[in-house]
Structures are given as C-alpha cells and as structure tokens.
Amino acid sequence: MSSQIQKFHGELAVKIDEFELPTPGYTVCIARQQPSLPAEPFHHWTALSGLTWLTFSRQGKNSYLLRFEGYADFLIDFASVEVQAIPTPETTSSTVEHLYLNQVLPLMQSHQGQLVLHGSAVVIDGAAVAFLGQSGAGKSTLATSFALAGHPFLTDDGLLLARSPEGVAYKVLPSHPTVRLWEDSRLRLLGETATSVLPVQYNSKARIVSSSAMPYCDQPQALRAIYILGLERAAVNASSASSEAQEREIAIQRLTPAEAVMALINHSFVLDIEAQAVMARHFDQFTALASSVPCFSLHYPRHFDALPGVQQALKRHGVELAKIPP
Amino acid sequence: MNTAQKLSIPRHVMARQVGDETVILDLNTGTYFGLDPVGARIWQWLTEGLSLPEVCASVVDEFDVTPDVVQVDVQRLVDELLSRGLVVTSGQ
C-alpha cells in the first residue's frame, strides 16, 4: 500500500498561442504609444523568447487591462461587457483583430464560465477528438494532417466546449475555417500553393483557409476523447523501454482521473488566477469534464513522415473507444 | 503519532473527488495536487473528522495491510498535507 500526493504543474500560468471564434464586436480607439501601466500587473505571460508578452492588471472590480507589449492594450469591462482596443501606431488592424479573437476573447469567455482550452479538434468517424498542447506541441500540424486525409477540422487551436443540458456529454463548437502553421509544417503538409491570408505581426505563422482538400466542419460535434500532447513521458509511461525506443513509438495511455484534471487545467485559458470564485468554478468544470470524457497522453515521433501512422493509430483507438458504452 | 490530532480543511482549500482519486486546489497559490485512490480515502476520512488512529484502523480494514505499515504511511501523508497547508490541526 502506498498513499501518494503529487504536485502537478506549479502554477496555472499558461502560454498562449492564437485562435479564433465568432465574436461580438469591440471598439478600436485612436492609436497611442503605451503609457505606464496605471496599476501593478497581477499576472503576466512570457513568450518563448523569454520576454513578457502579455500583462494582466485590474482597473476596477469588474475591469481588466490586458497589455500586449508593443502592440495593443485591451480594456475589458465585464459589467457592461464592453471591450476597447487601443493599438500602438505601428500595429495593423488585422493584428489587433487577431489579438482580440485569439487571445482576449477566449480569456473573456473563460472568465464568463465557458470551457476554453488550448487545443485543436477534428472529426473522426462521426465524433470529435481533441488534441491539447502548449504552443509548439504540434496540435495544429496534427489537426491539419487529419483534415488533409479527409477528417474535417473544427478548430486548430482554441477549443470551445459546450456541455449538454444533462451534463454528461460535451460538444466541440467549430471556431473558424483557418489553420495557422509554422513555415516548416506549411511547406511539408501543403506545399507552396496553399493560400495564406492576413498575416499578423507578432509571429510568422501562415494562416491557411480551409478547402475541399482540407475540409472544415462548421457544426458542433460530440466529443469522444481528448489527447494531450507534450506531457512528460516518464510521468505517464512506466515502460522499461529505452528512451530511444520510446521516441520511435506511438504511445497512447489513459490518464488517471486526477492526471486528466491537472492536464485540462494546465491547458485552459484563465484570466484572473486570483479570483477565487472563478477558480473554484474552473475546478468544478474540469473535474466534471475529466469524469465524462476519456483523456489520454499521446506521444509520437516528431517528424512529418510519422503522421500517417499517428492517424491510423488514433483511428483504431477511436474504434475501440466507440465500443465502450458511455 | 498524536492520537488526539484532528484535521480540517482551511477555507482556501478545495477538494473534489474524480473517479477514485481526489484533486485538491489551494486557492491562495493556484496550485493543484492529486491524491491516488489510497490517499483519496485517507483524505476523505481525515476531513470527515476521524482521528489519526481511527483513520489508520479504517485503512487496515479496507486495504488489508498491517497496522505498522499503515501508521507510517498515514503519518507521512498527513505531514505532507500539513506542510503544504492543505489541512490544519483543529484539536489537540
């Protein structure tokens, strides 16, 4: 017998990528250079470069100032549900829009009680499967590879979930018919001919619109399973195989319920980590989700030639899951 | 082992059972912890107000292990929970 306490993921801080959702409007104010922050930030996100990318400050009881360093400030008033964007003079309108759609909006949705995760989703044999991961984990590349093989994508990053009235089933809501890929993935998966639209200033990802060759699903789909990319292998795989052998294999392993809750939380959007009532609600949401939807760690060789094998393994896995009664 | 010691959950700590495990959230720090099935049962008994000897007796009954092993293991878990502020002593 052994009782065990494990600490998971020291903080709730999450690194943000981009994603898009249908959205209410926001007001764009006259551009200005960013003044000193009126209040000390209570939280910040750091880019892969190590520089501060986004700071969170409170403006009042129900108001926040989100500052994207060098690009734009967003003032969010939850009392009136109004958002003001104040770009710097150098920031393009498409960048402001992208920051709002992909980062500010999901944070707002999460704060207002919706389930929003850093993940992509595709439709396989009539059900959605989701891939969660931090920036660079491969979720957009994996979703794109599935779409190119005829399995439509629902979202390439922002994963918005809706719970059934009975509370036991979840659906993935479609976000936007584009995927965003780093250059190596774009060239390898799509070649030179793919049409890239509306670049943004803060990274070099190409934005590709869906097509008959890369279909998009615009209807909510029942969520069958969640696969999490980039978890530490040692934590989820007790195999005695060498690390080199492990790197060559595709491994799918069911997470324990507690591991699943931790992984979901670690891939969620959280606006105010100090708002205890909101944190408590997030906690209940993710506990319920982990109790209803099976969650797995997914490891596979990180090269493009492995992707067809990953697709086959996940399709087989989906068939097995479908046989299990809910 | 302090035989009269009882433990309680401070206001800033939340716990939820998920499957046969338990996840604990420390709202002050935003830190989460997981308890495996055995730890989850011990947590349940502790937070129901059982004393440490009562918890140990329950573990012996449910998991078919010897009392000396149980006592060491329960005390280790309790010490860790106390050190992380996830439980506090409520009686001496």
Short mmCIF file of C-alpha atoms in Angstrom, two decimals, chain A:
data_model
loop_
_atom_site.label_atom_id
_atom_site.label_comp_id
_atom_site.label_asym_id
_atom_site.label_seq_id
_atom_site.Cartn_x
_atom_site.Cartn_y
_atom_site.Cartn_z
CA MET A 1 0.00 0.00 0.00
CA SER A 2 1.17 3.47 -0.56
CA SER A 3 -0.63 6.75 -0.35
CA GLN A 4 0.75 9.43 -2.56
CA ILE A 5 0.49 13.13 -3.01
CA GLN A 6 1.69 14.60 -6.23
CA LYS A 7 2.21 18.19 -7.15
CA PHE A 8 1.20 18.97 -10.68
CA HIS A 9 2.25 21.95 -12.73
CA GLY A 10 3.40 24.53 -10.23
CA GLU A 11 1.12 27.31 -11.38
CA LEU A 12 -1.84 27.91 -13.57
CA ALA A 13 0.08 30.17 -15.87
CA VAL A 14 -0.46 29.08 -19.43
CA LYS A 15 1.39 30.11 -22.52
CA ILE A 16 -0.89 31.40 -25.16
CA ASP A 17 -0.95 30.81 -28.86
CA GLU A 18 -3.67 32.02 -31.17
CA PHE A 19 -7.17 31.06 -32.04
CA GLU A 20 -10.37 32.38 -33.45
CA LEU A 21 -14.03 32.31 -32.58
CA PRO A 22 -17.16 34.04 -33.79
CA THR A 23 -17.42 37.08 -31.64
CA PRO A 24 -19.31 40.17 -30.60
CA GLY A 25 -17.70 43.43 -31.56
CA TYR A 26 -15.15 45.57 -29.84
CA THR A 27 -14.22 49.22 -30.16
CA VAL A 28 -10.91 50.30 -31.61
CA CYS A 29 -9.67 53.57 -30.14
CA ILE A 30 -7.15 56.03 -31.52
CA ALA A 31 -3.65 54.57 -31.59
CA ARG A 32 -1.13 55.70 -28.99
CA GLN A 33 2.20 54.74 -27.55
CA GLN A 34 1.63 52.60 -24.49
CA PRO A 35 1.79 54.70 -21.29
CA SER A 36 2.98 53.36 -17.95
CA LEU A 37 0.53 50.87 -16.51
CA PRO A 38 -1.87 52.51 -14.05
CA ALA A 39 -1.67 49.52 -11.69
CA GLU A 40 0.88 46.85 -10.92
CA PRO A 41 0.11 43.75 -13.02
CA PHE A 42 -1.07 40.77 -11.02
CA HIS A 43 -0.01 38.28 -13.65
CA HIS A 44 1.90 38.01 -16.91
CA TRP A 45 2.62 35.59 -19.69
CA THR A 46 6.07 35.09 -21.09
CA ALA A 47 6.76 34.37 -24.75
CA LEU A 48 9.03 31.54 -25.85
CA SER A 49 11.71 34.24 -26.26
CA GLY A 50 11.60 34.86 -22.52
CA LEU A 51 10.17 38.37 -22.90
CA THR A 52 6.94 39.44 -21.27
CA TRP A 53 4.25 39.13 -23.88
CA LEU A 54 1.06 39.94 -22.02
CA THR A 55 0.42 41.58 -18.66
CA PHE A 56 -2.82 41.47 -16.64
CA SER A 57 -3.85 44.43 -14.49
CA ARG A 58 -7.06 45.28 -12.66
CA GLN A 59 -8.87 48.50 -13.47
CA GLY A 60 -11.73 48.10 -11.04
CA LYS A 61 -13.96 45.46 -9.58
CA ASN A 62 -15.06 44.04 -12.92
CA SER A 63 -12.49 45.57 -15.27
CA TYR A 64 -9.16 44.44 -16.56
CA LEU A 65 -6.39 45.90 -18.69
CA LEU A 66 -4.61 43.38 -20.88
CA ARG A 67 -1.42 44.77 -22.38
CA PHE A 68 0.24 43.06 -25.32
CA GLU A 69 3.64 44.65 -25.03
CA GLY A 70 4.34 46.87 -28.02
CA TYR A 71 1.10 46.01 -29.85
CA ALA A 72 -2.10 46.97 -28.05
CA ASP A 73 -3.97 47.48 -24.78
CA PHE A 74 -7.39 45.92 -24.31
CA LEU A 75 -9.71 47.34 -21.65
CA ILE A 76 -12.35 44.80 -20.64
CA ASP A 77 -15.38 45.86 -18.62
CA PHE A 78 -17.35 42.81 -17.58
CA ALA A 79 -20.15 44.91 -16.06
CA SER A 80 -21.08 46.35 -19.45
CA VAL A 81 -19.36 43.58 -21.46
CA GLU A 82 -17.51 46.19 -23.46
CA VAL A 83 -14.03 45.92 -24.86
CA GLN A 84 -11.85 48.78 -26.04
CA ALA A 85 -8.73 48.09 -28.08
CA ILE A 86 -6.01 50.74 -28.06
CA PRO A 87 -3.27 49.79 -30.52
CA THR A 88 0.14 51.35 -30.84
CA PRO A 89 0.62 53.38 -34.07
CA GLU A 90 2.69 50.59 -35.64
CA THR A 91 0.08 47.85 -35.11
CA THR A 92 -2.06 46.81 -38.06
CA SER A 93 -5.82 46.33 -37.80
CA SER A 94 -5.51 42.65 -38.66
CA THR A 95 -3.09 42.16 -35.78
CA VAL A 96 -5.49 43.92 -33.39
CA GLU A 97 -8.31 41.74 -34.63
CA HIS A 98 -6.24 38.62 -34.24
CA LEU A 99 -5.17 39.52 -30.72
CA TYR A 100 -8.79 40.06 -29.81
CA LEU A 101 -10.19 36.94 -31.44
CA ASN A 102 -7.44 34.58 -30.43
CA GLN A 103 -6.43 35.76 -27.01
CA VAL A 104 -8.70 38.37 -25.42
CA LEU A 105 -11.98 36.73 -26.39
CA PRO A 106 -11.17 33.22 -25.11
CA LEU A 107 -9.96 34.72 -21.84
CA MET A 108 -13.26 36.60 -21.57
CA GLN A 109 -15.29 33.51 -22.45
CA SER A 110 -13.46 31.51 -19.83
CA HIS A 111 -13.96 34.22 -17.21
CA GLN A 112 -17.68 34.22 -18.01
CA GLY A 113 -17.99 30.50 -17.44
CA GLN A 114 -17.31 28.82 -20.76
CA LEU A 115 -14.88 25.96 -21.23
CA VAL A 116 -11.99 27.08 -23.43
CA LEU A 117 -8.80 25.09 -23.90
CA HIS A 118 -5.60 25.32 -25.91
CA GLY A 119 -6.42 22.58 -28.35
CA SER A 120 -7.32 21.57 -31.87
CA ALA A 121 -10.12 19.18 -32.88
CA VAL A 122 -11.03 17.03 -35.85
CA VAL A 123 -13.94 14.78 -36.75
CA ILE A 124 -13.13 11.08 -36.99
CA ASP A 125 -15.90 8.60 -37.81
CA GLY A 126 -18.66 10.94 -36.72
CA ALA A 127 -17.20 12.19 -33.43
CA ALA A 128 -14.79 14.90 -32.42
CA VAL A 129 -11.42 14.19 -30.91
CA ALA A 130 -9.36 16.97 -29.39
CA PHE A 131 -5.62 17.46 -29.15
CA LEU A 132 -4.42 19.68 -26.31
CA GLY A 133 -0.94 21.12 -26.16
CA GLN A 134 1.09 24.19 -25.43
CA SER A 135 2.43 26.32 -28.26
CA GLY A 136 4.72 24.22 -30.43
CA ALA A 137 3.36 20.87 -29.23
CA GLY A 138 2.04 20.02 -32.72
CA LYS A 139 -1.71 20.31 -32.30
CA SER A 140 -2.25 22.43 -35.43
CA THR A 141 0.02 20.23 -37.52
CA LEU A 142 -1.75 17.08 -36.36
CA ALA A 143 -5.21 18.54 -36.98
CA THR A 144 -4.15 19.74 -40.44
CA SER A 145 -2.77 16.33 -41.34
CA PHE A 146 -6.09 14.74 -40.37
CA ALA A 147 -8.02 17.30 -42.41
CA LEU A 148 -5.85 16.63 -45.46
CA ALA A 149 -6.69 12.94 -45.03
CA GLY A 150 -10.41 13.72 -45.18
CA HIS A 151 -11.23 14.24 -41.49
CA PRO A 152 -12.60 17.78 -41.18
CA PHE A 153 -11.16 20.10 -38.55
CA LEU A 154 -13.32 22.04 -36.09
CA THR A 155 -10.60 24.28 -34.73
CA ASP A 156 -6.85 24.43 -34.98
CA ASP A 157 -6.17 25.97 -31.60
CA GLY A 158 -8.95 27.45 -29.49
CA LEU A 159 -11.12 24.59 -28.27
CA LEU A 160 -14.53 25.78 -27.08
CA LEU A 161 -16.68 23.10 -25.46
CA ALA A 162 -20.39 23.10 -24.70
CA ARG A 163 -21.90 20.79 -22.14
CA SER A 164 -25.20 19.04 -22.75
CA PRO A 165 -28.15 20.02 -20.54
CA GLU A 166 -27.86 16.64 -18.85
CA GLY A 167 -24.27 17.48 -18.04
CA VAL A 168 -22.73 14.23 -19.17
CA ALA A 169 -21.83 14.88 -22.80
CA TYR A 170 -19.74 17.59 -24.39
CA LYS A 171 -19.66 19.04 -27.86
CA VAL A 172 -16.84 20.80 -29.64
CA LEU A 173 -18.01 24.07 -31.17
CA PRO A 174 -16.49 24.99 -34.54
CA SER A 175 -14.33 28.09 -34.41
CA HIS A 176 -13.08 29.39 -37.73
CA PRO A 177 -12.19 27.74 -41.07
CA THR A 178 -8.48 28.52 -40.93
CA VAL A 179 -5.42 26.81 -39.56
CA ARG A 180 -2.19 28.50 -38.54
CA LEU A 181 1.05 26.72 -39.24
CA TRP A 182 4.72 27.43 -38.85
CA GLU A 183 6.56 27.54 -42.16
CA ASP A 184 8.06 24.05 -41.97
CA SER A 185 4.65 22.46 -41.36
CA ARG A 186 3.01 24.53 -44.09
CA LEU A 187 5.60 23.59 -46.70
CA ARG A 188 5.66 19.92 -45.75
CA LEU A 189 1.90 19.43 -45.48
CA LEU A 190 0.55 21.86 -48.05
CA GLY A 191 3.37 22.81 -50.35
CA GLU A 192 3.87 26.23 -51.92
CA THR A 193 0.41 26.51 -53.41
CA ALA A 194 -1.64 26.96 -50.25
CA THR A 195 -3.14 30.40 -49.89
CA SER A 196 -2.06 32.29 -46.80
CA VAL A 197 -4.16 35.24 -45.66
CA LEU A 198 -3.97 38.12 -43.24
CA PRO A 199 -0.59 37.71 -41.58
CA VAL A 200 -0.15 39.11 -38.09
CA GLN A 201 2.85 40.98 -36.79
CA TYR A 202 3.71 39.04 -33.67
CA ASN A 203 4.73 35.76 -35.24
CA SER A 204 5.47 34.27 -38.62
CA LYS A 205 2.80 31.59 -38.75
CA ALA A 206 0.95 31.27 -42.03
CA ARG A 207 -2.84 31.30 -41.88
CA ILE A 208 -4.42 28.86 -44.30
CA VAL A 209 -8.08 28.80 -45.30
CA SER A 210 -9.98 25.50 -45.49
CA SER A 211 -10.67 23.97 -48.89
CA SER A 212 -12.07 20.81 -50.44
CA ALA A 213 -8.66 19.27 -49.89
CA MET A 214 -8.57 20.44 -46.27
CA PRO A 215 -12.21 20.38 -45.11
CA TYR A 216 -13.67 22.30 -42.19
CA CYS A 217 -16.66 21.17 -40.12
CA ASP A 218 -18.97 24.06 -39.21
CA GLN A 219 -21.34 22.09 -36.96
CA PRO A 220 -20.87 21.14 -33.29
CA GLN A 221 -19.71 17.57 -32.84
CA ALA A 222 -19.87 15.24 -29.84
CA LEU A 223 -16.51 14.95 -28.12
CA ARG A 224 -15.29 11.37 -27.89
CA ALA A 225 -11.82 11.74 -26.42
CA ILE A 226 -9.09 14.20 -25.53
CA TYR A 227 -5.45 13.51 -26.33
CA ILE A 228 -2.79 15.58 -24.66
CA LEU A 229 0.47 16.25 -26.45
CA GLY A 230 3.74 17.05 -24.77
CA LEU A 231 3.20 15.52 -21.34
CA GLU A 232 6.36 14.25 -19.75
CA ARG A 233 6.66 10.66 -20.87
CA ALA A 234 8.14 9.47 -17.58
CA ALA A 235 5.08 10.62 -15.75
CA VAL A 236 2.66 8.62 -17.83
CA ASN A 237 4.59 5.68 -19.23
CA ALA A 238 6.08 3.10 -16.94
CA SER A 239 7.52 1.10 -19.84
CA SER A 240 11.04 -0.14 -19.35
CA ALA A 241 11.88 0.50 -23.00
CA SER A 242 14.85 2.73 -23.65
CA SER A 243 14.26 6.40 -24.25
CA GLU A 244 15.41 5.96 -27.87
CA ALA A 245 12.88 3.19 -28.45
CA GLN A 246 10.19 5.29 -26.83
CA GLU A 247 10.95 8.15 -29.19
CA ARG A 248 10.22 5.90 -32.17
CA GLU A 249 6.89 4.57 -30.97
CA ILE A 250 3.37 5.90 -30.94
CA ALA A 251 2.07 5.67 -27.40
CA ILE A 252 -1.46 6.32 -26.17
CA GLN A 253 -2.03 5.99 -22.45
CA ARG A 254 -5.12 6.67 -20.40
CA LEU A 255 -4.61 9.34 -17.77
CA THR A 256 -5.87 8.74 -14.28
CA PRO A 257 -8.78 10.99 -13.33
CA ALA A 258 -6.55 13.29 -11.27
CA GLU A 259 -3.93 13.45 -14.03
CA ALA A 260 -6.67 14.33 -16.51
CA VAL A 261 -7.96 17.19 -14.35
CA MET A 262 -4.43 18.56 -13.99
CA ALA A 263 -3.76 18.34 -17.70
CA LEU A 264 -7.05 20.06 -18.59
CA ILE A 265 -6.39 22.87 -16.14
CA ASN A 266 -2.89 23.32 -17.44
CA HIS A 267 -4.21 23.80 -20.98
CA SER A 268 -7.04 26.16 -20.11
CA PHE A 269 -7.50 29.89 -20.50
CA VAL A 270 -7.64 31.67 -17.14
CA LEU A 271 -7.97 35.44 -16.98
CA ASP A 272 -7.70 36.06 -13.25
CA ILE A 273 -5.86 33.47 -11.24
CA GLU A 274 -6.60 35.46 -8.07
CA ALA A 275 -10.39 35.43 -8.49
CA GLN A 276 -11.19 32.58 -6.13
CA ALA A 277 -14.83 32.15 -7.13
CA VAL A 278 -13.83 31.88 -10.78
CA MET A 279 -11.04 29.47 -9.94
CA ALA A 280 -13.45 27.33 -7.99
CA ARG A 281 -15.80 27.25 -10.97
CA HIS A 282 -12.95 26.25 -13.30
CA PHE A 283 -12.06 23.49 -10.86
CA ASP A 284 -15.59 22.09 -10.93
CA GLN A 285 -15.80 22.39 -14.72
CA PHE A 286 -12.62 20.45 -15.32
CA THR A 287 -13.45 17.84 -12.73
CA ALA A 288 -16.77 17.25 -14.50
CA LEU A 289 -15.11 17.15 -17.92
CA ALA A 290 -12.46 14.66 -16.78
CA SER A 291 -15.20 12.47 -15.31
CA SER A 292 -17.15 12.37 -18.57
CA VAL A 293 -14.62 12.36 -21.40
CA PRO A 294 -11.66 9.95 -21.50
CA CYS A 295 -8.30 11.71 -21.57
CA PHE A 296 -5.08 10.20 -22.88
CA SER A 297 -1.48 11.17 -23.24
CA LEU A 298 -0.28 10.91 -26.84
CA HIS A 299 3.36 10.54 -27.80
CA TYR A 300 4.63 10.06 -31.32
CA PRO A 301 7.83 10.68 -33.26
CA ARG A 302 8.12 14.37 -34.04
CA HIS A 303 8.68 14.15 -37.78
CA PHE A 304 6.25 14.55 -40.65
CA ASP A 305 6.67 11.01 -42.01
CA ALA A 306 5.19 9.67 -38.78
CA LEU A 307 1.87 11.50 -39.15
CA PRO A 308 0.06 8.87 -41.29
CA GLY A 309 0.92 6.26 -38.68
CA VAL A 310 -0.36 8.53 -35.93
CA GLN A 311 -3.62 8.94 -37.84
CA GLN A 312 -4.04 5.20 -38.20
CA ALA A 313 -3.30 4.60 -34.53
CA LEU A 314 -5.82 7.23 -33.44
CA LYS A 315 -8.49 5.91 -35.79
CA ARG A 316 -8.03 2.40 -34.40
CA HIS A 317 -8.13 3.81 -30.91
CA GLY A 318 -11.35 5.66 -31.72
CA VAL A 319 -12.96 2.44 -32.95
CA GLU A 320 -12.06 0.76 -29.67
CA LEU A 321 -13.42 3.67 -27.66
CA ALA A 322 -16.67 3.65 -29.61
CA LYS A 323 -17.28 0.07 -28.48
CA ILE A 324 -17.22 1.12 -24.83
CA PRO A 325 -20.68 2.11 -23.58
CA PRO A 326 -20.84 5.62 -22.08
#
